[in-house]
CSV table of C-alpha atoms and ligand atoms in Angstrom, one decimal:
chain,number,residue,atom,x,y,z
A,606,MET,CA,109.7,110.1,76.8
A,607,ARG,CA,106.9,110.2,79.5
A,608,THR,CA,103.7,108.6,78.6
A,609,PRO,CA,100.8,111.2,78.9
A,610,LEU,CA,98.0,109.8,81.5
A,611,ILE,CA,94.5,111.3,81.5
A,612,ALA,CA,92.7,110.0,84.6
A,613,GLY,CA,89.0,110.9,85.7
A,614,ASN,CA,88.1,111.4,89.1
A,615,TRP,CA,84.5,110.5,89.6
A,616,LYS,CA,84.2,111.5,93.4
A,617,LEU,CA,80.8,110.8,95.0
A,618,HIS,CA,78.8,110.3,91.7
A,619,LYS,CA,77.2,107.7,89.6
A,620,THR,CA,75.2,104.4,90.9
A,621,VAL,CA,76.4,101.1,89.1
A,622,PRO,CA,74.2,101.7,85.9
A,623,GLU,CA,75.3,105.0,85.6
A,624,ALA,CA,78.7,104.0,85.9
A,625,LEU,CA,78.4,101.3,83.2
A,626,GLU,CA,76.9,103.6,80.7
A,627,LEU,CA,79.3,106.1,81.2
A,628,VAL,CA,82.5,103.8,80.9
A,629,LYS,CA,80.7,102.0,77.7
A,630,ALA,CA,80.3,105.0,76.3
A,631,LEU,CA,83.9,106.2,76.9
A,632,LYS,CA,85.2,102.8,75.7
A,633,ASN,CA,83.7,103.3,72.4
A,634,GLN,CA,85.0,107.2,72.0
A,635,VAL,CA,88.5,106.5,72.8
A,636,ALA,CA,89.0,102.9,71.3
A,637,GLU,CA,91.4,104.0,68.8
A,638,VAL,CA,93.9,106.2,71.0
A,639,LYS,CA,97.3,104.5,71.7
A,640,ASP,CA,99.7,106.8,72.9
A,641,VAL,CA,97.9,107.9,76.0
A,642,GLU,CA,97.2,106.1,79.1
A,643,ILE,CA,93.6,106.4,80.2
A,644,VAL,CA,92.5,105.9,83.8
A,645,VAL,CA,88.9,106.3,85.4
A,646,GLY,CA,88.3,106.5,89.1
A,647,PRO,CA,84.5,105.2,90.1
A,648,ALA,CA,83.2,105.0,93.6
A,649,PHE,CA,84.1,101.9,95.4
A,650,THR,CA,80.5,100.4,94.8
A,651,ALA,CA,81.1,100.4,90.9
A,652,LEU,CA,84.6,99.4,90.8
A,653,TYR,CA,84.3,95.7,90.2
A,654,PRO,CA,81.4,96.0,87.5
A,655,VAL,CA,83.7,99.0,85.8
A,656,THR,CA,86.8,96.7,85.8
A,657,GLU,CA,84.7,93.8,84.2
A,658,ALA,CA,83.2,96.1,81.6
A,659,ILE,CA,86.7,97.6,80.4
A,660,ARG,CA,88.4,94.5,80.4
A,661,GLY,CA,90.6,94.0,77.2
A,662,SER,CA,90.5,98.1,76.6
A,663,ASN,CA,92.8,100.8,76.6
A,664,ILE,CA,90.8,102.1,80.2
A,665,ALA,CA,92.3,101.1,83.6
A,666,VAL,CA,90.5,101.8,86.6
A,667,ALA,CA,91.3,103.8,89.8
A,668,ALA,CA,90.0,103.7,93.2
A,669,GLN,CA,89.4,106.9,95.1
A,670,ASN,CA,91.1,106.1,98.2
A,671,CYS,CA,92.1,103.1,100.6
A,672,TYR,CA,93.0,102.1,104.0
A,673,PRO,CA,96.8,101.6,104.8
A,674,GLU,CA,96.1,98.1,106.2
A,675,ASN,CA,94.8,95.1,104.4
A,676,THR,CA,92.6,93.2,106.8
A,677,GLY,CA,91.1,94.0,110.5
A,678,ALA,CA,88.8,95.7,112.8
A,679,TYR,CA,88.5,98.9,110.6
A,680,THR,CA,84.7,99.1,110.2
A,681,GLY,CA,83.8,101.0,106.7
A,682,GLU,CA,87.4,101.1,105.4
A,683,VAL,CA,88.7,99.2,102.1
A,684,SER,CA,91.9,97.8,101.8
A,685,PRO,CA,94.5,97.8,98.9
A,686,LEU,CA,94.0,94.2,98.8
A,687,MET,CA,90.7,94.5,98.0
A,688,LEU,CA,91.2,97.1,95.5
A,689,LYS,CA,93.5,94.8,93.6
A,690,ASP,CA,91.1,91.8,93.9
A,691,ALA,CA,88.4,94.0,92.3
A,692,GLY,CA,90.6,94.8,89.2
A,693,CYS,CA,92.2,98.4,90.0
A,694,LYS,CA,95.2,99.1,88.8
A,695,TYR,CA,95.6,102.7,90.4
A,696,VAL,CA,94.4,104.2,93.7
A,697,ILE,CA,94.2,108.1,94.1
A,698,ILE,CA,95.7,108.9,97.5
A,699,GLY,CA,95.8,112.4,99.3
A,700,HIS,CA,93.4,114.0,97.0
A,701,SER,CA,92.4,117.8,98.7
A,702,GLU,CA,89.2,116.6,99.8
A,703,ARG,CA,90.5,113.8,101.7
A,704,ARG,CA,93.2,116.1,103.4
A,705,GLN,CA,90.6,119.0,103.9
A,706,ILE,CA,87.5,117.2,104.6
A,707,PHE,CA,88.5,114.2,106.3
A,708,LYS,CA,91.6,115.7,108.0
A,709,GLU,CA,94.0,113.1,106.6
A,710,SER,CA,97.7,113.7,107.8
A,711,ASP,CA,100.7,113.4,105.3
A,712,GLU,CA,101.7,110.6,107.7
A,713,PHE,CA,98.3,108.7,107.1
A,714,ILE,CA,98.8,109.3,103.5
A,715,ASN,CA,102.5,108.0,103.5
A,716,ALA,CA,100.9,105.0,105.1
A,717,LYS,CA,98.7,104.5,102.4
A,718,ILE,CA,101.2,105.1,99.6
A,719,LYS,CA,103.1,102.3,101.1
A,720,ALA,CA,100.0,99.8,101.9
A,721,ALA,CA,99.2,100.8,98.1
A,722,LEU,CA,102.6,99.8,96.8
A,723,GLY,CA,102.7,96.7,98.9
A,724,GLU,CA,99.9,95.1,97.0
A,725,ASP,CA,101.5,96.3,93.3
A,726,LEU,CA,99.0,99.3,92.7
A,727,HIS,CA,100.0,102.2,91.2
A,728,VAL,CA,99.6,105.5,93.3
A,729,ILE,CA,98.0,108.6,92.0
A,730,PHE,CA,99.6,111.0,94.8
A,731,CYS,CA,98.0,114.3,94.9
A,732,ILE,CA,99.6,117.6,96.4
A,733,GLY,CA,98.4,121.2,96.1
A,734,GLU,CA,98.0,124.5,98.0
A,735,THR,CA,94.6,126.3,99.4
A,736,LEU,CA,94.0,129.7,98.3
A,737,GLU,CA,95.0,131.0,101.5
A,738,GLU,CA,98.3,129.3,101.3
A,739,ARG,CA,99.3,130.6,97.7
A,740,GLU,CA,98.0,134.3,98.8
A,741,ALA,CA,100.5,134.1,101.8
A,742,GLU,CA,103.3,132.9,99.5
A,743,LYS,CA,103.5,129.6,100.9
A,744,THR,CA,102.9,127.4,97.8
A,745,TRP,CA,106.4,126.1,97.7
A,746,ASP,CA,106.9,125.2,101.3
A,747,ILE,CA,103.6,123.2,101.3
A,748,LEU,CA,104.5,121.6,98.1
A,749,LYS,CA,108.0,120.6,99.4
A,750,THR,CA,106.3,119.3,102.7
A,751,GLN,CA,103.4,117.5,101.2
A,752,LEU,CA,106.0,115.5,98.7
A,753,GLN,CA,108.6,115.4,101.4
A,754,ASN,CA,106.0,113.7,104.2
A,755,GLY,CA,104.2,111.6,101.6
A,756,LEU,CA,107.0,110.1,99.9
A,757,ASP,CA,109.0,109.4,102.8
A,758,GLY,CA,110.9,106.0,102.7
A,759,ILE,CA,109.9,105.5,99.2
A,760,THR,CA,112.6,104.1,97.1
A,761,ARG,CA,113.3,104.8,93.5
A,762,GLU,CA,112.1,101.5,92.3
A,763,ASP,CA,108.7,102.5,94.3
A,764,LEU,CA,108.7,105.6,92.5
A,765,LYS,CA,108.0,104.0,89.1
A,766,LYS,CA,104.9,103.2,90.3
A,767,ILE,CA,103.8,106.5,91.6
A,768,VAL,CA,102.3,109.4,89.7
A,769,VAL,CA,102.3,113.0,91.2
A,770,ALA,CA,99.2,115.1,90.7
A,771,TYR,CA,99.5,118.7,91.5
A,772,GLU,CA,96.0,120.1,91.9
A,773,PRO,CA,95.8,123.5,93.8
A,774,VAL,CA,93.0,123.3,95.7
A,775,TRP,CA,91.3,127.0,94.7
A,776,ALA,CA,91.0,125.5,91.4
A,777,ILE,CA,89.3,122.3,92.2
A,778,GLY,CA,85.7,122.4,91.1
A,779,THR,CA,85.8,126.3,91.0
A,780,GLY,CA,86.2,126.7,87.0
A,781,LYS,CA,89.4,128.6,88.0
A,782,THR,CA,91.9,126.6,86.2
A,783,ALA,CA,95.5,127.7,87.0
A,784,THR,CA,97.2,129.3,84.0
A,785,GLY,CA,99.6,127.3,81.9
A,786,ASP,CA,102.2,129.4,83.3
A,787,GLN,CA,101.1,128.7,87.1
A,788,ALA,CA,100.9,125.1,86.6
A,789,GLN,CA,104.0,124.7,84.6
A,790,GLU,CA,105.9,126.8,87.1
A,791,ALA,CA,104.4,124.2,90.1
A,792,HIS,CA,105.5,121.2,88.1
A,793,ALA,CA,108.9,122.5,87.5
A,794,TYR,CA,109.3,122.9,91.0
A,795,ILE,CA,108.0,119.9,91.9
A,796,ARG,CA,110.4,118.2,89.5
A,797,GLY,CA,113.1,120.0,91.0
A,798,GLN,CA,112.0,118.6,94.3
A,799,LEU,CA,111.9,115.1,93.3
A,800,LYS,CA,115.3,115.5,91.7
A,801,GLU,CA,116.8,116.4,95.3
A,802,ILE,CA,115.2,113.4,96.9
A,803,PHE,CA,115.5,110.8,94.1
A,804,GLY,CA,117.7,112.2,91.7
A,805,GLN,CA,118.0,113.4,88.2
A,806,GLN,CA,117.0,110.3,86.2
A,807,SER,CA,114.1,109.5,88.8
A,808,ALA,CA,112.6,113.2,88.6
A,809,GLU,CA,113.0,113.0,84.4
A,810,ASP,CA,111.1,109.6,84.5
A,811,MET,CA,108.2,110.7,86.9
A,812,ARG,CA,104.9,111.8,85.5
A,813,ILE,CA,103.2,115.0,87.3
A,814,LEU,CA,99.7,115.6,86.2
A,815,TYR,CA,97.5,119.0,87.0
A,816,GLY,CA,94.1,118.9,88.2
A,817,GLY,CA,91.9,121.6,89.0
A,818,SER,CA,89.1,122.4,86.3
A,819,VAL,CA,90.6,120.8,83.5
A,820,LYS,CA,87.6,121.1,80.5
A,821,PRO,CA,87.9,120.0,76.8
A,822,ASP,CA,89.0,123.8,76.2
A,823,ASN,CA,91.5,124.6,78.4
A,824,VAL,CA,93.6,120.8,78.0
A,825,ASP,CA,95.4,121.7,74.9
A,826,GLY,CA,97.1,124.5,76.2
A,827,LEU,CA,98.1,122.6,79.6
A,828,MET,CA,99.1,119.8,78.1
A,829,SER,CA,101.5,121.7,75.7
A,830,ARG,CA,103.5,122.6,79.0
A,831,SER,CA,106.5,120.8,79.1
A,832,ASP,CA,106.5,119.4,82.8
A,833,ILE,CA,102.7,118.6,82.4
A,834,ASP,CA,102.1,115.1,81.7
A,835,GLY,CA,98.6,114.5,82.0
A,836,THR,CA,95.6,115.7,83.9
A,837,LEU,CA,93.5,114.6,86.9
A,838,VAL,CA,90.0,115.5,85.9
A,839,GLY,CA,86.8,115.9,88.4
A,840,GLY,CA,83.5,117.6,86.7
A,841,ALA,CA,84.6,117.0,83.1
A,842,SER,CA,84.9,113.0,83.3
A,843,LEU,CA,81.6,112.6,84.4
A,844,LYS,CA,80.5,113.1,80.5
A,845,ALA,CA,81.8,110.6,78.1
A,846,ALA,CA,82.3,113.2,75.3
A,847,ASP,CA,84.0,115.9,77.7
A,848,PHE,CA,86.6,113.4,79.0
A,849,ALA,CA,87.0,111.7,75.6
A,850,ARG,CA,88.1,115.1,74.2
A,851,ILE,CA,90.3,115.5,76.9
A,852,VAL,CA,91.8,112.1,76.2
A,853,LYS,CA,92.5,113.4,72.7
A,854,PHE,CA,94.1,116.5,74.0
A,855,GLN,CA,96.3,118.2,70.9
A,856,ALA,CA,99.4,119.5,72.7
A,857,GLY,CA,100.6,122.5,70.5
B,37,PGA,P1,87.7,119.2,89.0
B,37,PGA,O1,88.0,118.3,90.2
B,37,PGA,O2,88.1,118.8,87.6
B,37,PGA,O3,86.2,118.9,89.0
B,37,PGA,O4,87.9,120.8,89.4
B,37,PGA,C1,89.7,117.8,90.0
B,37,PGA,C2,90.2,116.9,90.9
B,37,PGA,O5,89.7,117.4,92.1
B,37,PGA,O6,90.5,115.9,90.9
């Protein structure tokens, strides 16, 4: 059975005091949750204080990005080694904002995934099509290419530390969630592709999260779908009560 994973991506929000206020409130509100893995993703500056604040709790911390080298002359970058040192368990890689705004390629994303695994970090690997691509009926090609290139050279053993997040770009921050049917269809396709690359068992074990305008009022429907194993939440992860409700989803 796949343990559900609910992850919050705080993006470029929250100073250190604000991050601590949010995570402390969340900690209280989800203290009794046992059967769901809970992850929060603060900005780099708040990672260490947040990992200190959640020590011993049922919440883990994700960074939102990393560079594929551990040390060197890479001004402004943060490495997997540093993230591990700051107490992170996860790192989000390949988010569509990184792909689109910062022009990150599949190859660069693949290098980051390998570097993160090299430091024993777990990876939330994001893929998803834009509205243009969906309208041009390229969704399946895009997902296939992003998966194949992003996971190039990854072993079945590595795969145990990777979670895929399907985030249709047109649903991120827009209030337009994919319907349960659209999301399930994409997740089933992704699982099928994983099966082609890694075999049946690895594909069955893999958690596939849905992301894109997940809210307290749509999470239950999404989580009741057979191939949706969790959610990656942006806007609604910035309020403790909303995120706690998402963590306590009720799949029908
Ligand atoms: P959103 O963001 O929930 O605000 O749409 C999701 C994401 O970008 O991970």
